[in-house]
């Protein structure tokens, strides 16, 4: 059950509103992406990592973890899906289509090893996701509630998302060709190709660092962990 990991890390971090892309902001004295990559390098069965960075990135190559033999880079694209596609196209030159791939956001440093084990033993196509904890409203005109959705059926998609390399590459290529706006994660491309990836409930620490307050929370959780307490 060997697998490769693809890490999209070519975003600008607009919602964070910082001068630097969020993946390079420090958390507990180390760039966010270094936390994520060090976490990934500890996963069992990992063959290698392909990180998609932006064309004008001058920081990645200077990181200590970038020197690791298991880590390679490609140039990403305008949208997250373009960055993932670039990494998958690179991988497919060296790996068989049946190779299992886990796509994981650079901005999720706190995914737990327990959840990685659950994902690895799930169906060949599977993703970590968060069961909705709030009541979910569908908005109609002028931000007024149109409907309350059945919460038991609502999951928020996270990463890693797992699929065989060849299947995912084909689904993404086709999805980006036919309906690029609809491809906001790997599962959405697989769904359009007729697959039904398995949802695997993730623990709440697997949030994506998006807004400034997420940095504060992540730092607190990472310090708590390195203090030897359980996650
Ligand atoms: N990403 C990428 N290539 C892009 C856009 C995003 O590789 N063209 C990556 C980001 O670096 C991040 C992950 O995809 O690790 C999830 O995207 P998101 O959280 O939206 O990050 P940003 O796009 O950087 O943030 P924002 O949307 O606020 O600008
Ligand atoms: Mg984005």
Short mmCIF file of C-alpha atoms and ligand atoms in Angstrom, two decimals, residues 11-15 22 78-80 208 210, ligand 2:
data_model
loop_
_atom_site.label_atom_id
_atom_site.label_comp_id
_atom_site.label_asym_id
_atom_site.label_seq_id
_atom_site.Cartn_x
_atom_site.Cartn_y
_atom_site.Cartn_z
CA UNK A 11 -1.68 29.87 -3.83
CA UNK A 12 -1.47 33.56 -2.95
CA UNK A 13 -3.38 33.39 0.35
CA UNK A 14 -5.67 36.35 -0.45
CA UNK A 15 -8.06 35.73 2.44
CA UNK A 22 0.18 32.05 3.86
CA UNK A 78 -3.68 29.73 -11.74
CA UNK A 79 -6.18 27.65 -9.74
CA UNK A 80 -5.67 24.89 -7.19
CA UNK A 208 -7.46 24.67 6.54
CA UNK A 210 -7.40 30.44 5.69
MG1 LIG B 2 -7.73 29.72 -2.96
#
